[in-house]
Short mmCIF file of C-alpha atoms in Angstrom, two decimals:
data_model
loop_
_atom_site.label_atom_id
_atom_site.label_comp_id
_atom_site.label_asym_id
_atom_site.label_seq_id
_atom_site.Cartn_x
_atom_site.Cartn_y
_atom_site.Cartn_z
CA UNK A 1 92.00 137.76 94.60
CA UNK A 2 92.42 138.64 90.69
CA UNK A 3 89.25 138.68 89.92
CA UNK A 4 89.46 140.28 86.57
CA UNK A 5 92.13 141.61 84.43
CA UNK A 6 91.74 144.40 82.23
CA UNK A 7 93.64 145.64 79.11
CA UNK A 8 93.57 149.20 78.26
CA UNK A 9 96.98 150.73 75.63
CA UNK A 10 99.29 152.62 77.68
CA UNK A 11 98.33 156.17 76.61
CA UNK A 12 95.41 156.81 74.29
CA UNK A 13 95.20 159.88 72.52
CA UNK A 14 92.26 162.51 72.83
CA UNK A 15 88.82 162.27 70.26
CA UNK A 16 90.19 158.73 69.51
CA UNK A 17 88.34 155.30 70.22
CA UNK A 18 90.68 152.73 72.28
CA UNK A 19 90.06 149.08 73.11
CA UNK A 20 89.16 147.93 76.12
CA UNK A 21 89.12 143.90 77.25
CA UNK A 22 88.25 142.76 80.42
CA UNK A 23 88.68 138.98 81.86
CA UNK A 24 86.99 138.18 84.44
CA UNK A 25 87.03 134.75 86.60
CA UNK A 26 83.84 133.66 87.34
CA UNK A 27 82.64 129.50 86.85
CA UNK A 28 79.38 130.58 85.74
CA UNK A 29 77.12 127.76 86.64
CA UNK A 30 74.47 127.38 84.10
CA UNK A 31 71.77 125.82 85.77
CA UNK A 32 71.04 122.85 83.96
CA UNK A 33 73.62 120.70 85.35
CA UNK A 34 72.83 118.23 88.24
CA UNK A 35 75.10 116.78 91.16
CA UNK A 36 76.33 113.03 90.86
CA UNK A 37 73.13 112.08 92.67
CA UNK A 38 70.91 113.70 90.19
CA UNK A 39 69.89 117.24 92.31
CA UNK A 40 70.20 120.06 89.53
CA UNK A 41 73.00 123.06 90.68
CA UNK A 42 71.29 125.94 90.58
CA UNK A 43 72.15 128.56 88.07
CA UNK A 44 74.67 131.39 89.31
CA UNK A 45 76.10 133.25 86.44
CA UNK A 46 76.82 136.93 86.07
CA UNK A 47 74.06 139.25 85.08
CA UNK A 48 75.17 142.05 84.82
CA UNK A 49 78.59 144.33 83.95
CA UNK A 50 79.27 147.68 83.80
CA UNK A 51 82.13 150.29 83.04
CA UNK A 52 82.63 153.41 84.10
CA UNK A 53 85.13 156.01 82.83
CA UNK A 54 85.26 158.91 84.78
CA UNK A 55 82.40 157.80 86.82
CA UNK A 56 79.94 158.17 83.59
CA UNK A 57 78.65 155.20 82.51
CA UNK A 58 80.00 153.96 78.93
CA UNK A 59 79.38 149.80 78.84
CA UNK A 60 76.96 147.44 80.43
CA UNK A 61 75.89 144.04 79.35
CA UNK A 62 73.08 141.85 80.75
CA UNK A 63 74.56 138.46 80.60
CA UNK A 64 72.60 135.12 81.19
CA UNK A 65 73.08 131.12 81.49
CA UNK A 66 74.70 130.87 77.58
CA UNK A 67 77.93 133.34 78.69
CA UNK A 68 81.13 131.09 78.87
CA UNK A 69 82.99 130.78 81.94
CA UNK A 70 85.61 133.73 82.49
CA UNK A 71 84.87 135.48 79.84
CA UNK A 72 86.79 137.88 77.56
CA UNK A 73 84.53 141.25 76.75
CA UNK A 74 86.17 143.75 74.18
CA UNK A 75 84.61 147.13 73.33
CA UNK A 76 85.82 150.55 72.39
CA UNK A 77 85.45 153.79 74.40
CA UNK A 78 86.16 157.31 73.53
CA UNK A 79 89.56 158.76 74.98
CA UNK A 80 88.35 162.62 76.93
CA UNK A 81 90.37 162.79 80.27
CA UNK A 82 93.06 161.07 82.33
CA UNK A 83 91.42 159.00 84.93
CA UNK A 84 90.02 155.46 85.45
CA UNK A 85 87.80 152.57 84.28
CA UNK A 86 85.89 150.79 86.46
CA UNK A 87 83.99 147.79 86.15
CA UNK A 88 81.72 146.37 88.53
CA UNK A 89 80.02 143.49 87.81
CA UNK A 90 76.79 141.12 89.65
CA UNK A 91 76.11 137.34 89.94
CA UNK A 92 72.88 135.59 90.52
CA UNK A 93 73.49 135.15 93.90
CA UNK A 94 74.34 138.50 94.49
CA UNK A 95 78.45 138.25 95.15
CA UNK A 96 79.44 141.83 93.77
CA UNK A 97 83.11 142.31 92.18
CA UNK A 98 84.82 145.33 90.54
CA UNK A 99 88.78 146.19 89.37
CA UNK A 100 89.99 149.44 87.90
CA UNK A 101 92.34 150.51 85.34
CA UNK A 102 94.15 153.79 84.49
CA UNK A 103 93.55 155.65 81.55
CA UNK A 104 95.95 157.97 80.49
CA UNK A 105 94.92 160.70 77.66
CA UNK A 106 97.43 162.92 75.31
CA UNK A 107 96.83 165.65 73.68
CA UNK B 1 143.61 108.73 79.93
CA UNK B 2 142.65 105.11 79.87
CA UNK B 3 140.56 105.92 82.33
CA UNK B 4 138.73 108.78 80.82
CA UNK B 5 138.33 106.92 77.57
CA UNK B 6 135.95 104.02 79.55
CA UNK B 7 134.02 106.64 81.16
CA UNK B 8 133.78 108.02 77.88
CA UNK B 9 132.99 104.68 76.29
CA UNK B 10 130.17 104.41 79.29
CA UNK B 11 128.58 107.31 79.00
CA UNK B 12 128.21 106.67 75.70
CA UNK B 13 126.40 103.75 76.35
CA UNK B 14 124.28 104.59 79.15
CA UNK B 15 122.90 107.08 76.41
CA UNK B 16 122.61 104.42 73.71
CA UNK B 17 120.58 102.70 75.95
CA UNK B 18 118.12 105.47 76.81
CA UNK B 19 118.29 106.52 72.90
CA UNK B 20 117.09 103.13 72.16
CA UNK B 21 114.23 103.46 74.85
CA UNK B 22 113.14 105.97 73.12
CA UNK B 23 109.57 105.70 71.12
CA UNK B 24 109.60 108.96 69.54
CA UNK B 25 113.04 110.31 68.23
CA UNK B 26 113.97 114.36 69.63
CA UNK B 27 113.87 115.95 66.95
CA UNK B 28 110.00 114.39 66.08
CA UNK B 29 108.87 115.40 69.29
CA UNK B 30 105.75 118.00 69.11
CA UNK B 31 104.05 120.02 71.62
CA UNK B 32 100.30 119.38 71.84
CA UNK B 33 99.81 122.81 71.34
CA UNK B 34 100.80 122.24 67.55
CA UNK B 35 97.73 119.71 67.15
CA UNK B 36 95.23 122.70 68.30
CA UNK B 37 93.35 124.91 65.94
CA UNK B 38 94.61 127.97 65.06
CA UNK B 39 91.94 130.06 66.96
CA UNK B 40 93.13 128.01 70.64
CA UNK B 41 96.77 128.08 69.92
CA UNK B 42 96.40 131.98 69.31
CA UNK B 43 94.50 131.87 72.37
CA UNK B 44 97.25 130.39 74.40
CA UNK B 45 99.96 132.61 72.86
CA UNK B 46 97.82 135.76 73.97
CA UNK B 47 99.02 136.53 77.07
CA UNK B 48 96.02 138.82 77.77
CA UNK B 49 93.42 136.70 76.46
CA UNK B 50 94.60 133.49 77.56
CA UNK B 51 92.31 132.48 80.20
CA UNK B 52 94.69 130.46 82.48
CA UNK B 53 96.61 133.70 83.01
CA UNK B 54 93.69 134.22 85.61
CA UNK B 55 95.26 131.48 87.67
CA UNK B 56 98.64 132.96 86.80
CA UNK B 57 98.02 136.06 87.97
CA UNK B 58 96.03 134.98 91.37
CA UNK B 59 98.91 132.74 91.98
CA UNK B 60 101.47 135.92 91.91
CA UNK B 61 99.27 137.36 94.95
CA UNK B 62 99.57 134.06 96.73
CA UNK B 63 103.36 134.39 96.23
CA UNK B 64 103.56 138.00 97.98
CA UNK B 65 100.84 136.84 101.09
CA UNK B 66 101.78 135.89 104.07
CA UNK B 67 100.32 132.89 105.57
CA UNK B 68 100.54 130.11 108.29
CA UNK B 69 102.31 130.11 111.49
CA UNK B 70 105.57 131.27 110.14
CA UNK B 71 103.74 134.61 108.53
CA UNK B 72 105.86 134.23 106.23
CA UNK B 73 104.91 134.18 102.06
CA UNK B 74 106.79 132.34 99.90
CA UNK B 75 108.21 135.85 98.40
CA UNK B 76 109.96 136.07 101.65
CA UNK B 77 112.24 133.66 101.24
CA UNK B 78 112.26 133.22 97.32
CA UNK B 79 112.10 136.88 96.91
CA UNK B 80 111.69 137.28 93.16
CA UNK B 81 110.07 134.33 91.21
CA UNK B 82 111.19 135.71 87.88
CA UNK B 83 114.83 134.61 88.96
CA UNK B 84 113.97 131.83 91.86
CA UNK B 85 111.96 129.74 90.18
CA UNK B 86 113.44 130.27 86.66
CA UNK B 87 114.04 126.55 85.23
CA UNK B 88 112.28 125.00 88.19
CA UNK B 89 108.88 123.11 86.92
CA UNK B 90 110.97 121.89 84.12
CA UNK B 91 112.85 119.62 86.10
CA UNK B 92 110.45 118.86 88.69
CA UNK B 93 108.96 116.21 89.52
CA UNK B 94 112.31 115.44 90.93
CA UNK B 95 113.43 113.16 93.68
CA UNK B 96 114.06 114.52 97.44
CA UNK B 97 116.93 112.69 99.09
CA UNK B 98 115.81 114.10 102.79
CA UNK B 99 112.06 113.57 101.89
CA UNK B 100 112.49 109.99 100.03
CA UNK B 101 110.05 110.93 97.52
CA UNK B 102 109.28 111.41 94.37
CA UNK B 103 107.92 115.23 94.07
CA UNK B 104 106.26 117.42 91.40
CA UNK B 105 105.53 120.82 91.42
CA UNK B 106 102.72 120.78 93.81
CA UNK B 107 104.18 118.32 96.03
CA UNK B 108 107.39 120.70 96.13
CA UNK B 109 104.58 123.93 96.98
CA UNK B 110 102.73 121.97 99.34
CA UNK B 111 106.30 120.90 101.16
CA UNK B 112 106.90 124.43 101.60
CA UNK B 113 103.97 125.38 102.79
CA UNK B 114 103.94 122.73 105.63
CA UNK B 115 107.60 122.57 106.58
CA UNK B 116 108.82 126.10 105.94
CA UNK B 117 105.30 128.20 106.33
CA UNK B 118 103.59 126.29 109.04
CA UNK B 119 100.53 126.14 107.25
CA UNK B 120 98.43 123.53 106.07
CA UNK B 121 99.10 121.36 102.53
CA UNK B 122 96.32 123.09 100.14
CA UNK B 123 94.24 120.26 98.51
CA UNK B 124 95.19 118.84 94.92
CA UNK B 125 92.88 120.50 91.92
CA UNK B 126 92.21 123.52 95.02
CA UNK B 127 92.55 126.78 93.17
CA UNK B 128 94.67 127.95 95.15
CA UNK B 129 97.42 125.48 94.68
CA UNK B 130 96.35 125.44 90.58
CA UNK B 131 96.84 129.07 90.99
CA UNK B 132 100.89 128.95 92.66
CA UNK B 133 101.73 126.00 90.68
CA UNK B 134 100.73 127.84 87.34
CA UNK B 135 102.47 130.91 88.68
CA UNK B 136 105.16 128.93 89.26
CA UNK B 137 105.27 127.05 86.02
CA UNK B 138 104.92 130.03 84.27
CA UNK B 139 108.20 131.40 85.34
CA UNK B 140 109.64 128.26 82.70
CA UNK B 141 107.80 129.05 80.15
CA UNK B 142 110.05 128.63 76.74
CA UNK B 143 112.70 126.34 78.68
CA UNK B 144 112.81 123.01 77.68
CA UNK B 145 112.10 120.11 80.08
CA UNK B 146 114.98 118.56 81.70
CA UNK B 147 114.03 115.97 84.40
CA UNK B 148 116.63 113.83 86.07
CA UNK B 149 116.67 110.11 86.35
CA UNK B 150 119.19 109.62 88.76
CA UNK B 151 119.41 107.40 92.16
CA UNK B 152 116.21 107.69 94.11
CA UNK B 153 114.55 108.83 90.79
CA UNK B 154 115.06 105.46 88.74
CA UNK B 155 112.74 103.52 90.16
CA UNK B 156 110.08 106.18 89.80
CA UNK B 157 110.95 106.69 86.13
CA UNK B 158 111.33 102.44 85.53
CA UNK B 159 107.60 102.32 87.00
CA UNK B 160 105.71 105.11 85.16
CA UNK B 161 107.33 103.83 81.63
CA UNK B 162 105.48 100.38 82.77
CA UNK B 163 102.62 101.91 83.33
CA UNK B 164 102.67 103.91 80.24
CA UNK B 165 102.86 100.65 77.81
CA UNK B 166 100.38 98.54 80.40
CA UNK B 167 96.39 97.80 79.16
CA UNK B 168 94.29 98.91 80.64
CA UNK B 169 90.50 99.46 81.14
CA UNK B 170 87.42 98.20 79.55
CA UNK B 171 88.92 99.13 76.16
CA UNK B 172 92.76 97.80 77.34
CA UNK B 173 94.48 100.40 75.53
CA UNK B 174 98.16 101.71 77.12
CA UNK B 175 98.86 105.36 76.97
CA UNK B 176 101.17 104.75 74.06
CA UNK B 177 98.64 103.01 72.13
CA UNK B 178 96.81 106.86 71.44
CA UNK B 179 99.88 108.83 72.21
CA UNK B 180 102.47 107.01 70.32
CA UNK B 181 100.70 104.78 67.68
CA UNK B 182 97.84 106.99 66.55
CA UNK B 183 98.93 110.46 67.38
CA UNK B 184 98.17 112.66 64.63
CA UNK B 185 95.10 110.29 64.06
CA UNK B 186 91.86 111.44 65.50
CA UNK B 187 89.42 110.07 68.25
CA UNK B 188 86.24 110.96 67.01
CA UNK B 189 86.17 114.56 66.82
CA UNK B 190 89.26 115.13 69.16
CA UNK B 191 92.99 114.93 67.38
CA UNK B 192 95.33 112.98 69.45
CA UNK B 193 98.71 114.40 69.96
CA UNK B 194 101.70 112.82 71.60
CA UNK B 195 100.49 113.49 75.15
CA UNK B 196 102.95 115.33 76.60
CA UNK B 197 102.74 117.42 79.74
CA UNK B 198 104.26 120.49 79.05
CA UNK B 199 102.02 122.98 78.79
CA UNK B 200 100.21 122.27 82.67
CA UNK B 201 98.57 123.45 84.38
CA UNK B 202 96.65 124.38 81.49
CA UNK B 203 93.04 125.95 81.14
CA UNK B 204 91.03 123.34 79.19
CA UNK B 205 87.64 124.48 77.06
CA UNK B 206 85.64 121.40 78.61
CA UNK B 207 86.37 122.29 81.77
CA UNK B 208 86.02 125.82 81.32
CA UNK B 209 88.51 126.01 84.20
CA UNK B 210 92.64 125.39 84.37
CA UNK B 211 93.09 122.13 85.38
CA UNK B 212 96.39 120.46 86.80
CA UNK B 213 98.26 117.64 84.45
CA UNK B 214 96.70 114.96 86.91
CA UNK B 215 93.35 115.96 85.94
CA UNK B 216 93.74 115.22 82.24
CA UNK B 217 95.94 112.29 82.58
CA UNK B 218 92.34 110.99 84.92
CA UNK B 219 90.75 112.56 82.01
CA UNK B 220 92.66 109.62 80.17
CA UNK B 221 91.95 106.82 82.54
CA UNK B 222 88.07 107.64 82.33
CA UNK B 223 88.12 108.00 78.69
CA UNK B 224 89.30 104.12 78.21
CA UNK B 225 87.16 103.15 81.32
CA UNK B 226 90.01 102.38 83.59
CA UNK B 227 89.44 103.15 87.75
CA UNK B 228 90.94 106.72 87.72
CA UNK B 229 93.68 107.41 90.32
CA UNK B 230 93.37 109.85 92.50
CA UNK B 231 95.37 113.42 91.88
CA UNK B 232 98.73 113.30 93.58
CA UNK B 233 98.27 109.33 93.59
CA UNK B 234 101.90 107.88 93.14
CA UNK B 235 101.18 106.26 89.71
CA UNK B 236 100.34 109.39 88.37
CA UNK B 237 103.37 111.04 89.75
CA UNK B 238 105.75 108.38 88.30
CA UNK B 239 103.97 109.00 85.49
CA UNK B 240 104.26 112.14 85.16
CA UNK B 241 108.22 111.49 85.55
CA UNK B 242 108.24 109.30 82.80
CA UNK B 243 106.35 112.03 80.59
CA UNK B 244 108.98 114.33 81.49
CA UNK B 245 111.78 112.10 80.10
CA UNK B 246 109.98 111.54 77.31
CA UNK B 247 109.14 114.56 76.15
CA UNK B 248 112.53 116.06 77.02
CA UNK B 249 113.62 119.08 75.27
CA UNK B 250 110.01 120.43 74.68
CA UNK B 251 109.44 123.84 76.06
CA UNK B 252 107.47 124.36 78.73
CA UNK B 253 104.32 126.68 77.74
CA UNK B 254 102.36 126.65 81.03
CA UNK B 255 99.83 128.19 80.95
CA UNK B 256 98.55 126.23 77.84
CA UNK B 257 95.21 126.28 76.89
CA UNK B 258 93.59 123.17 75.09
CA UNK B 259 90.10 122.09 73.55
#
């Protein structure tokens, strides 16, 4: 299922920052909500996501129960090599997801 | 000649009289999306970070799977939805001589998927049929609305124009005492548009989810303490006919996204 899009410029150029964004579908139950006959849902948001370029680490964020549902995350990374982003991201009750994205360097 | 001239001089009428129906003129109709904030209409224009483009895109791999006795997916026989279904959601919900119903979008999906896939209806408000019908939708998006009241449809159309002008709930307001009388005007903090249906499904901030046109118009019911139909439920659809009439010529934006 699409569990995420990401948004990377169709060729970056080398020694220059690019924007990344990242979507990615999750309801993120905050915890503090009950049924309709009054038994609280228990809190299952994401808690953690990461990015990987090239397999080296270059993003992670530790979310908790005030992130909005699907969210939209927007950083920059350096452009080195050709290769791939990968996110992989972890909810509270432990339901793992990831998606890739080409990079594509010139120069 | 003669001839010609009295169909002329009917035609003309027949429009007179659905001019004259007519609450709010063309050319003042207005998109909801044009009572948003800046900040959520440049969210909907986005097409990245739009959040209903989720369901968009999850209903393009539904399109492409196949499923249900048949194994067939839908791409099989519609091939490309870009073309197929080009100019589709704005004329639906439409009436179905061989069916004798009224259908909209989802109905239309969910005939498909019984009759022609073998497999079984998906549930209203399920993501998965948010997800095709968006998908779906989507492939209108900048074509105006164009429903047809014709025949089987009349009836349908007569019924949800009642409805729209009948009291009702514990504050016995109609829909077209917000939507036509005060739109523009605000409801608390919340500014009231015309309440039209163009832009659904559309992802919705207080649900934090997309949400099918069925679940705002119960949004409405609720919000002047009327019993809420259920999604699908036939007032809703003739409703949602009448909506389509009404708000003919608007272009469809699905996947909108509102407050």
């Amino acid at each position: 299922m699409a569990d995420a899009r990401i948004q990377v410029p169709a060729q970056v150029r080398r020694g220059e920052a690019f924007e990344v964004k990242v979507i990615i579908r999750h309801a993120m139950e905050t915890g503090y909500r009950l049924t309709d006959d009054g038994k609280p849902i228990p809190r299952n948001v994401i808690r953690e996501v990461t990015c990987r370029y090239n397999k080296v680490e270059v993003f992670r964020a530790e979310t908790s129960s005030g992130i909005s549902a699907n969210p939209l995350i927007t950083f920059y990374v350096m452009a080195r090599d050709s290769g791939e982003l990968v996110f992989d991201w972890i909810d509270d009750t432990g339901v793992r997801g990831t998606e890739r994205a080409p990079v594509s360097v010139a120069g | 000649m003669m001839l010609m001239a009295a169909a002329f001089l009917l035609g003309a009428a027949a429009c007179l009289a659905q001019a004259q129906q007519r609450n709010i003129a063309l050319p003042e109709l207005r998109s909801g999306s044009t009572y948003m904030s800046p900040d959520i209409k440049a969210m909907q224009d986005d097409t990245f970070a739009n959040p209903a483009m989720l369901w968009v895109e999850k209903g393009a791999k539904l399109w492409n799977a196949a499923t249900g006795a048949s194994a067939q997916a839908c791409a099989s026989c519609h091939k490309d939805a870009a073309a197929s279904m080009k100019g589709v959601a704005a004329r639906h919900p439409a009436f179905d001589n061989k069916a004798g119903k009224l259908l909209n979008l989802e109905g239309r999906i969910n005939q498909c998927r019984t009759a022609r896939q073998g497999a079984p209806a998906l549930a209203y408000e399920s993501e998965e049929l948010l997800a095709l019908t968006a998908y779906v939708a989507h492939q209108s998006r900048g074509l105006p609305l164009n429903v047809a009241i014709h025949d089987g449809a009349r009836p349908h159309f007569e019924r949800g124009q009642v409805l729209y002008q009948r009291r009702m709930g514990q504050m016995n307001l109609a829909c077209m005492h917000c939507h036509e009388w005060n739109a523009g005007k605000r409801l608390l903090a919340e500014p009231i548009s015309q309440g039209h249906g163009n832009a659904y499904p559309a992802y919705r901030l207080e649900w934090q989810a997309a949400g099918s046109l069925h679940r705002r118009l119960r949004a409405c019911y609720f919000g002047v303490r009327a019993e809420m139909p259920l999604p699908g439920a036939q007032d809703l659809l003739d409703l949602e006919l009448y909506l389509g009439w009404r708000g003919q010529a608007l272009l469809v934006e699905t996947p909108g996204v509102r407050r």
